[in-house]
Tab-separated table of C-alpha atoms in Angstrom:
chain	number	residue	atom	x	y	z
A	1	MET	CA	-15.455	-73.248	-23.100
A	2	SER	CA	-12.473	-75.338	-24.081
A	3	GLU	CA	-9.653	-73.060	-22.955
A	4	LYS	CA	-9.377	-70.850	-19.927
A	5	LEU	CA	-9.287	-67.125	-20.615
A	6	SER	CA	-6.170	-65.200	-19.650
A	7	VAL	CA	-6.708	-61.724	-18.220
A	8	CYS	CA	-4.199	-58.853	-18.194
A	9	ILE	CA	-4.613	-55.571	-16.319
A	10	VAL	CA	-3.048	-52.712	-18.286
A	11	GLY	CA	-2.294	-50.111	-15.631
A	12	SER	CA	-1.514	-50.162	-11.927
A	13	GLY	CA	-2.462	-46.845	-10.382
A	14	ASN	CA	-5.008	-46.345	-7.629
A	15	TRP	CA	-7.972	-47.678	-9.633
A	16	GLY	CA	-5.942	-50.286	-11.493
A	17	SER	CA	-4.682	-51.773	-8.241
A	18	ALA	CA	-8.169	-51.768	-6.714
A	19	ILE	CA	-9.649	-53.612	-9.684
A	20	ALA	CA	-6.683	-56.033	-9.562
A	21	LYS	CA	-7.840	-57.101	-6.081
A	22	ILE	CA	-11.210	-58.057	-7.524
A	23	ILE	CA	-9.984	-59.692	-10.720
A	24	GLY	CA	-7.259	-61.634	-8.939
A	25	ALA	CA	-9.807	-63.156	-6.564
A	26	ASN	CA	-12.448	-63.787	-9.230
A	27	VAL	CA	-10.217	-65.695	-11.641
A	28	VAL	CA	-9.521	-68.114	-8.797
A	29	LYS	CA	-13.201	-68.327	-7.892
A	30	PHE	CA	-14.161	-69.033	-11.520
A	31	ASN	CA	-11.127	-71.185	-12.304
A	32	ASN	CA	-13.185	-73.152	-14.812
A	33	LYS	CA	-13.340	-70.001	-16.963
A	34	PHE	CA	-10.161	-68.049	-16.263
A	35	ALA	CA	-6.433	-68.710	-16.036
A	36	GLU	CA	-5.161	-68.127	-12.501
A	37	ARG	CA	-2.148	-65.907	-13.275
A	38	VAL	CA	-3.053	-62.244	-13.877
A	39	PRO	CA	-0.234	-60.101	-15.291
A	40	MET	CA	-0.561	-56.429	-14.359
A	41	TYR	CA	1.416	-53.933	-16.424
A	42	VAL	CA	3.257	-51.567	-14.091
A	43	TYR	CA	5.104	-48.486	-15.284
A	44	GLU	CA	8.420	-49.006	-13.544
A	45	GLU	CA	9.335	-46.543	-10.808
A	46	ILE	CA	11.957	-46.528	-8.079
A	47	ILE	CA	10.488	-46.364	-4.570
A	48	ASN	CA	12.885	-46.324	-1.623
A	49	ASN	CA	15.697	-47.521	-3.925
A	50	GLN	CA	13.643	-50.511	-5.068
A	51	LYS	CA	11.760	-51.206	-8.272
A	52	LEU	CA	8.007	-50.838	-7.793
A	53	THR	CA	7.399	-54.133	-9.625
A	54	ASN	CA	9.676	-55.972	-7.208
A	55	ILE	CA	7.911	-54.426	-4.233
A	56	ILE	CA	4.498	-55.443	-5.572
A	57	ASN	CA	5.616	-58.989	-6.319
A	58	GLU	CA	7.330	-59.433	-2.949
A	59	LEU	CA	4.874	-57.643	-0.659
A	60	HIS	CA	1.750	-58.051	-2.826
A	61	GLU	CA	0.946	-54.407	-2.238
A	62	ASN	CA	1.183	-51.315	-4.410
A	63	ILE	CA	2.733	-49.158	-1.718
A	64	LYS	CA	2.638	-45.999	-3.864
A	65	TYR	CA	-0.843	-46.010	-5.372
A	66	LEU	CA	-2.895	-48.261	-3.077
A	67	PRO	CA	-1.025	-48.569	0.223
A	68	GLY	CA	-2.481	-50.737	2.941
A	69	HIS	CA	-4.256	-53.184	0.637
A	70	LYS	CA	-2.960	-56.640	-0.183
A	71	LEU	CA	-3.183	-57.785	-3.777
A	72	PRO	CA	-3.857	-61.453	-4.508
A	73	GLU	CA	-0.627	-63.387	-4.986
A	74	ASN	CA	-1.702	-64.460	-8.488
A	75	VAL	CA	-1.557	-60.812	-9.642
A	76	VAL	CA	1.967	-60.410	-11.034
A	77	ALA	CA	3.513	-57.002	-11.722
A	78	VAL	CA	5.221	-56.881	-15.130
A	79	PRO	CA	7.177	-53.789	-16.312
A	80	ASP	CA	7.234	-54.772	-20.005
A	81	ILE	CA	3.902	-53.981	-21.662
A	82	ILE	CA	4.404	-56.465	-24.502
A	83	GLU	CA	5.368	-59.261	-22.138
A	84	ALA	CA	2.387	-58.501	-19.894
A	85	THR	CA	-0.204	-58.538	-22.678
A	86	LYS	CA	1.057	-61.134	-25.179
A	87	ASP	CA	-1.089	-64.061	-23.950
A	88	ALA	CA	-4.164	-62.098	-22.850
A	89	ASP	CA	-7.664	-62.944	-24.033
A	90	ILE	CA	-9.142	-60.060	-22.034
A	91	LEU	CA	-7.240	-56.776	-21.706
A	92	VAL	CA	-8.487	-54.547	-18.888
A	93	PHE	CA	-7.326	-51.005	-19.680
A	94	VAL	CA	-7.043	-48.752	-16.625
A	95	LEU	CA	-4.533	-45.942	-17.088
A	96	PRO	CA	-4.751	-42.181	-17.754
A	97	HIS	CA	-6.472	-41.488	-21.060
A	98	GLN	CA	-3.616	-39.277	-22.249
A	99	PHE	CA	-1.438	-42.373	-22.751
A	100	ILE	CA	-3.777	-44.570	-24.781
A	101	ARG	CA	-2.562	-43.715	-28.291
A	102	THR	CA	1.089	-44.352	-27.435
A	103	LEU	CA	0.077	-47.603	-25.794
A	104	CYS	CA	-1.826	-48.743	-28.878
A	105	VAL	CA	1.145	-48.027	-31.136
A	106	THR	CA	3.317	-50.189	-28.888
A	107	LEU	CA	0.820	-53.076	-28.742
A	108	LEU	CA	-0.312	-53.214	-32.366
A	109	GLY	CA	0.511	-56.662	-33.748
A	110	GLN	CA	1.804	-57.821	-30.348
A	111	ILE	CA	-1.458	-59.127	-28.853
A	112	LYS	CA	-3.780	-61.973	-29.741
A	113	PRO	CA	-6.019	-61.003	-32.689
A	114	THR	CA	-8.908	-62.650	-30.832
A	115	ALA	CA	-8.390	-60.591	-27.659
A	116	VAL	CA	-11.102	-58.252	-26.380
A	117	GLY	CA	-10.742	-55.087	-24.337
A	118	LEU	CA	-12.545	-53.698	-21.306
A	119	SER	CA	-11.825	-49.998	-20.803
A	120	LEU	CA	-12.080	-48.473	-17.331
A	121	ILE	CA	-10.542	-45.238	-18.638
A	122	LYS	CA	-12.553	-42.094	-17.934
A	123	GLY	CA	-11.829	-39.395	-20.481
A	124	PHE	CA	-11.789	-38.492	-24.156
A	125	ASP	CA	-9.145	-38.143	-26.800
A	126	GLN	CA	-9.177	-34.809	-28.618
A	127	GLY	CA	-8.934	-36.437	-32.041
A	128	ASP	CA	-8.766	-33.924	-34.866
A	129	GLY	CA	-9.892	-31.019	-32.687
A	130	THR	CA	-13.404	-30.891	-34.137
A	131	ASN	CA	-14.581	-34.134	-32.539
A	132	VAL	CA	-13.666	-35.962	-29.363
A	133	GLU	CA	-12.977	-39.639	-29.710
A	134	LEU	CA	-14.082	-42.287	-27.245
A	135	ILE	CA	-11.200	-44.222	-25.708
A	136	SER	CA	-12.873	-47.543	-26.494
A	137	LYS	CA	-13.111	-46.564	-30.160
A	138	ILE	CA	-9.431	-45.595	-30.253
A	139	ILE	CA	-8.572	-49.013	-28.816
A	140	GLU	CA	-10.822	-50.763	-31.333
A	141	LYS	CA	-9.471	-48.812	-34.280
A	142	ASN	CA	-5.798	-48.931	-33.377
A	143	LEU	CA	-5.575	-52.447	-31.942
A	144	ARG	CA	-8.266	-53.952	-34.205
A	145	ILE	CA	-10.049	-55.641	-31.322
A	146	GLN	CA	-13.490	-55.329	-29.759
A	147	CYS	CA	-13.549	-53.061	-26.680
A	148	HIS	CA	-16.261	-52.696	-24.050
A	149	VAL	CA	-16.449	-50.263	-21.117
A	150	LEU	CA	-16.886	-50.177	-17.345
A	151	MET	CA	-17.884	-46.967	-15.562
A	152	GLY	CA	-19.515	-46.274	-12.222
A	153	ALA	CA	-19.523	-44.624	-8.821
A	154	ASN	CA	-16.329	-46.404	-7.874
A	155	LEU	CA	-13.871	-44.473	-5.727
A	156	ALA	CA	-10.853	-46.749	-5.759
A	157	ASN	CA	-10.077	-46.735	-2.035
A	158	GLU	CA	-13.662	-47.622	-1.142
A	159	VAL	CA	-13.704	-50.427	-3.695
A	160	ALA	CA	-10.427	-51.733	-2.244
A	161	GLU	CA	-11.948	-51.578	1.245
A	162	GLU	CA	-14.814	-53.726	-0.084
A	163	LYS	CA	-17.491	-51.190	0.770
A	164	PHE	CA	-20.703	-51.845	-1.143
A	165	CYS	CA	-21.004	-50.112	-4.500
A	166	GLU	CA	-22.327	-50.613	-8.023
A	167	THR	CA	-20.819	-50.325	-11.472
A	168	THR	CA	-22.011	-50.418	-15.080
A	169	ILE	CA	-20.559	-52.431	-17.944
A	170	GLY	CA	-21.444	-51.362	-21.468
A	171	CYS	CA	-21.310	-54.433	-23.698
A	172	ARG	CA	-23.376	-55.302	-26.773
A	173	ASP	CA	-21.907	-58.807	-27.083
A	174	LYS	CA	-24.422	-61.086	-25.343
A	175	ARG	CA	-21.922	-63.969	-25.314
A	176	LEU	CA	-19.204	-61.935	-23.618
A	177	ALA	CA	-21.381	-59.965	-21.165
A	178	PRO	CA	-21.745	-62.750	-18.546
A	179	ILE	CA	-18.014	-63.479	-18.752
A	180	LEU	CA	-17.152	-59.840	-18.022
A	181	ARG	CA	-19.703	-59.786	-15.209
A	182	ASP	CA	-18.140	-62.865	-13.567
A	183	LEU	CA	-14.689	-61.323	-13.917
A	184	ILE	CA	-15.715	-58.126	-12.110
A	185	GLN	CA	-18.676	-58.768	-9.812
A	186	THR	CA	-18.404	-59.505	-6.085
A	187	PRO	CA	-20.991	-59.464	-3.268
A	188	ASN	CA	-19.994	-55.834	-2.577
A	189	PHE	CA	-19.255	-54.740	-6.156
A	190	ARG	CA	-22.451	-55.261	-8.095
A	191	VAL	CA	-22.464	-55.143	-11.884
A	192	VAL	CA	-25.276	-54.118	-14.229
A	193	VAL	CA	-24.607	-54.791	-17.920
A	194	VAL	CA	-26.277	-52.533	-20.501
A	195	GLU	CA	-25.930	-52.352	-24.270
A	196	ASP	CA	-25.755	-48.531	-24.366
A	197	THR	CA	-21.951	-48.491	-24.436
A	198	GLU	CA	-21.416	-44.988	-25.823
A	199	ALA	CA	-23.559	-43.290	-23.182
A	200	VAL	CA	-21.859	-45.325	-20.438
A	201	GLU	CA	-18.440	-44.161	-21.599
A	202	VAL	CA	-19.406	-40.531	-22.216
A	203	CYS	CA	-20.848	-40.267	-18.699
A	204	GLY	CA	-17.545	-41.485	-17.285
A	205	ALA	CA	-15.699	-38.674	-19.038
A	206	LEU	CA	-18.067	-35.740	-18.638
A	207	LYS	CA	-18.739	-36.188	-14.925
A	208	ASN	CA	-15.142	-35.137	-14.232
A	209	ILE	CA	-15.840	-31.707	-15.762
A	210	VAL	CA	-18.854	-31.280	-13.487
A	211	ALA	CA	-16.745	-32.391	-10.507
A	212	CYS	CA	-14.369	-29.494	-11.219
A	213	ALA	CA	-17.317	-27.106	-11.010
A	214	ALA	CA	-18.364	-28.713	-7.724
A	215	GLY	CA	-14.832	-28.187	-6.417
A	216	PHE	CA	-14.948	-24.511	-7.342
A	217	VAL	CA	-18.241	-24.203	-5.440
A	218	ASP	CA	-16.701	-25.870	-2.380
A	219	GLY	CA	-13.642	-23.660	-2.574
A	220	LEU	CA	-15.823	-20.569	-2.699
A	221	GLY	CA	-17.910	-21.777	0.260
A	222	LEU	CA	-21.165	-21.348	-1.658
A	223	GLY	CA	-22.946	-24.163	0.135
A	224	ASP	CA	-24.903	-27.296	-0.683
A	225	ASN	CA	-27.812	-25.632	-2.484
A	226	THR	CA	-25.475	-24.086	-5.041
A	227	LYS	CA	-23.549	-27.334	-5.368
A	228	ALA	CA	-26.784	-29.249	-5.970
A	229	ALA	CA	-27.760	-26.789	-8.700
A	230	VAL	CA	-24.354	-27.171	-10.362
A	231	ILE	CA	-24.623	-30.970	-10.240
A	232	ARG	CA	-28.136	-30.880	-11.751
A	233	LEU	CA	-27.118	-28.513	-14.532
A	234	GLY	CA	-24.060	-30.630	-15.160
A	235	LEU	CA	-26.237	-33.716	-15.529
A	236	MET	CA	-28.477	-31.878	-17.982
A	237	GLU	CA	-25.437	-30.919	-20.077
A	238	MET	CA	-24.229	-34.531	-19.984
A	239	ILE	CA	-27.592	-35.715	-21.294
A	240	LYS	CA	-27.671	-33.002	-23.955
A	241	PHE	CA	-24.126	-33.846	-25.063
A	242	VAL	CA	-25.006	-37.519	-25.520
A	243	ASP	CA	-28.275	-36.678	-27.293
A	244	THR	CA	-26.479	-34.268	-29.619
A	245	PHE	CA	-23.454	-36.341	-30.564
A	246	TYR	CA	-24.420	-39.951	-29.772
A	247	GLY	CA	-28.058	-40.214	-30.768
A	248	GLY	CA	-29.979	-43.351	-29.901
A	249	SER	CA	-28.810	-43.623	-26.307
A	250	LYS	CA	-31.356	-44.346	-23.605
A	251	LEU	CA	-32.289	-41.898	-20.855
A	252	SER	CA	-32.368	-44.846	-18.434
A	253	THR	CA	-28.584	-45.219	-18.808
A	254	PHE	CA	-28.104	-41.931	-16.947
A	255	PHE	CA	-29.799	-43.508	-13.924
A	256	GLU	CA	-27.339	-46.396	-13.787
A	257	SER	CA	-24.203	-46.235	-11.658
A	258	CYS	CA	-22.249	-44.811	-14.614
A	259	GLY	CA	-24.554	-41.794	-14.712
A	260	VAL	CA	-26.068	-39.942	-11.779
A	261	ALA	CA	-24.401	-42.120	-9.114
A	262	ASP	CA	-20.894	-41.586	-10.496
A	263	LEU	CA	-21.624	-37.884	-10.909
A	264	ILE	CA	-22.690	-37.462	-7.284
A	265	THR	CA	-19.799	-39.506	-5.917
A	266	THR	CA	-17.207	-37.617	-7.941
A	267	CYS	CA	-18.671	-34.226	-7.018
A	268	TYR	CA	-18.333	-35.055	-3.317
A	269	GLY	CA	-15.326	-37.352	-3.054
A	270	GLY	CA	-13.194	-37.390	-6.206
A	271	ARG	CA	-9.758	-35.980	-6.904
A	272	ASN	CA	-11.077	-33.472	-9.485
A	273	ARG	CA	-13.328	-31.901	-6.871
A	274	ARG	CA	-10.554	-31.861	-4.290
A	275	ILE	CA	-7.951	-30.261	-6.540
A	276	CYS	CA	-10.375	-27.627	-7.826
A	277	GLU	CA	-11.372	-26.731	-4.282
A	278	GLN	CA	-7.696	-26.190	-3.442
A	279	PHE	CA	-7.246	-24.209	-6.665
A	280	VAL	CA	-9.709	-21.678	-5.286
A	281	LYS	CA	-8.416	-21.702	-1.714
A	282	THR	CA	-4.667	-21.596	-2.368
A	283	GLY	CA	-4.347	-19.682	-5.637
A	284	LYS	CA	-1.894	-22.325	-6.897
A	285	THR	CA	-2.178	-23.598	-10.462
A	286	ILE	CA	-3.994	-26.838	-11.174
A	287	ARG	CA	-0.800	-28.306	-12.619
A	288	ASP	CA	1.120	-27.511	-9.420
A	289	LEU	CA	-1.630	-28.936	-7.208
A	290	GLU	CA	-1.751	-32.119	-9.290
A	291	ALA	CA	1.977	-32.615	-8.744
A	292	GLU	CA	1.753	-31.713	-5.062
A	293	LEU	CA	-1.310	-33.667	-3.963
A	294	LEU	CA	-1.865	-36.647	-6.257
A	295	SER	CA	1.321	-38.679	-5.771
A	296	GLY	CA	1.812	-39.216	-9.491
A	297	GLN	CA	-1.840	-39.748	-10.385
A	298	LYS	CA	-3.294	-37.726	-13.242
A	299	LEU	CA	-6.200	-35.294	-13.089
A	300	GLN	CA	-8.826	-35.988	-15.758
A	301	GLY	CA	-11.335	-33.136	-15.437
A	302	PRO	CA	-9.354	-30.172	-16.840
A	303	ALA	CA	-7.987	-32.258	-19.737
A	304	THR	CA	-11.480	-33.509	-20.603
A	305	ALA	CA	-12.816	-29.954	-20.392
A	306	ASP	CA	-10.173	-28.900	-22.936
A	307	GLU	CA	-11.117	-31.698	-25.315
A	308	VAL	CA	-14.828	-30.972	-25.082
A	309	HIS	CA	-14.243	-27.229	-25.401
A	310	ALA	CA	-12.275	-27.643	-28.645
A	311	MET	CA	-15.087	-29.741	-30.122
A	312	LEU	CA	-17.872	-27.398	-29.040
A	313	LYS	CA	-15.959	-24.346	-30.281
A	314	ALA	CA	-15.411	-25.943	-33.688
A	315	LYS	CA	-19.141	-26.632	-33.913
A	316	ASN	CA	-20.107	-23.151	-32.615
A	317	MET	CA	-21.964	-24.705	-29.673
A	318	LEU	CA	-20.200	-23.267	-26.617
A	319	ASP	CA	-23.293	-21.300	-25.599
A	320	LYS	CA	-25.344	-24.486	-25.365
A	321	PHE	CA	-22.999	-25.930	-22.717
A	322	PRO	CA	-22.222	-23.001	-20.400
A	323	LEU	CA	-21.154	-25.121	-17.425
A	324	PHE	CA	-18.625	-27.136	-19.426
A	325	THR	CA	-17.391	-23.915	-21.021
A	326	ALA	CA	-17.037	-22.073	-17.708
A	327	VAL	CA	-15.009	-24.903	-16.180
A	328	GLN	CA	-12.569	-24.867	-19.083
A	329	ARG	CA	-12.134	-21.084	-18.875
A	330	ILE	CA	-11.607	-21.165	-15.096
A	331	CYS	CA	-8.995	-23.911	-15.405
A	332	HIS	CA	-7.123	-21.693	-17.883
A	333	GLU	CA	-7.596	-18.670	-15.596
A	334	GLU	CA	-9.506	-16.761	-18.289
A	335	ILE	CA	-12.259	-16.079	-15.747
A	336	ARG	CA	-12.290	-16.305	-11.966
A	337	PRO	CA	-13.873	-19.221	-10.069
A	338	ALA	CA	-16.191	-16.602	-8.541
A	339	ASP	CA	-17.575	-15.985	-12.048
A	340	LEU	CA	-18.922	-19.551	-12.309
A	341	ILE	CA	-22.439	-18.720	-11.152
A	342	ASP	CA	-22.666	-15.693	-13.452
A	343	GLN	CA	-21.737	-17.949	-16.356
A	344	ILE	CA	-24.589	-20.381	-15.652
A	345	ARG	CA	-27.181	-17.993	-14.188
A	346	ASN	CA	-28.970	-17.803	-17.544
A	347	HIS	CA	-28.410	-21.460	-18.397
A	348	PRO	CA	-30.566	-22.713	-21.319
A	349	GLU	CA	-32.140	-25.158	-18.869
A	350	HIS	CA	-33.452	-22.232	-16.803
A	351	VAL	CA	-34.640	-20.262	-19.814
A	352	MET	CA	-36.423	-23.296	-21.235
A	353	ARG	CA	-38.260	-23.869	-17.968
A	354	VAL	CA	-39.348	-20.221	-17.712
A	355	GLU	CA	-40.571	-20.042	-21.294
A	356	GLY	CA	-42.370	-23.354	-20.958
A	357	ALA	CA	-44.180	-22.380	-17.745
A	358	VAL	CA	-47.963	-22.146	-17.738
């Protein structure tokens, strides 16, 4: 490799800052492959009468989104998205999925035509209302670059604390796969690369819907048996969704970190579960709880449920995904959280098992 690859992190929230710790250290470790300076795009905010970018660059800590964790000094906060990305060979996208289209409009023609993307964004775009669009495909189409994905059981604070965990990279480019692995992997953050990129990305989006259902169960105090049933049915709907709309994916992908591991982690420790539990317990709206409890972070589950619901409704398939449908209706207060179990009691998965019994 004749020239070192420059890496830019596009986003600086909780997860973006955690991955910046890893990338900042790894570009130094593999300094034969990567340029040392890592620009990190930061949406400018004023914290304690100071610009957040100045705080990060002086203290090497994102005091709002990842307090208590030092960022490597070679990670440089940049408030101008064009300035941050202009020299990047690898763009690591890690921001709420609702912002990706606006971002692409801003960056079109402003980045290297040879750049590649790695999306850590968990969610869908609603597209035309009859189909959801994968975030990686939106990036590819609108920025005219190749985009791969990273999804896994990766709660940001635990990753930042360097607790052992795994992740999955979906990448069909055999030349690029080892480069992305070296950029991301550490002794406590183990990477498995698979070619099944669509299934990897879809799992990362759909698990947030299931986590909302798990939060409703926790809020209702229904116990671990009920929660386990909801998680299992959610996994079955995830598999069915991929089989229906992204044929050719491998069942084995659901047993990688991006699949069942991420689902379990999110249903026990993620923000979607936590907010939906409080939705039941407090009677406050999800929007109000998001503003009150997430310190500016965005909730992905309800938005993803809306996007999936619009697609399934357009295709007359709501009855085939009763858990996804129930979550969307509860979030919009069309039915009560207590109605969740009634909505899935006669789940197609149960009926199929009964009819197939010997």
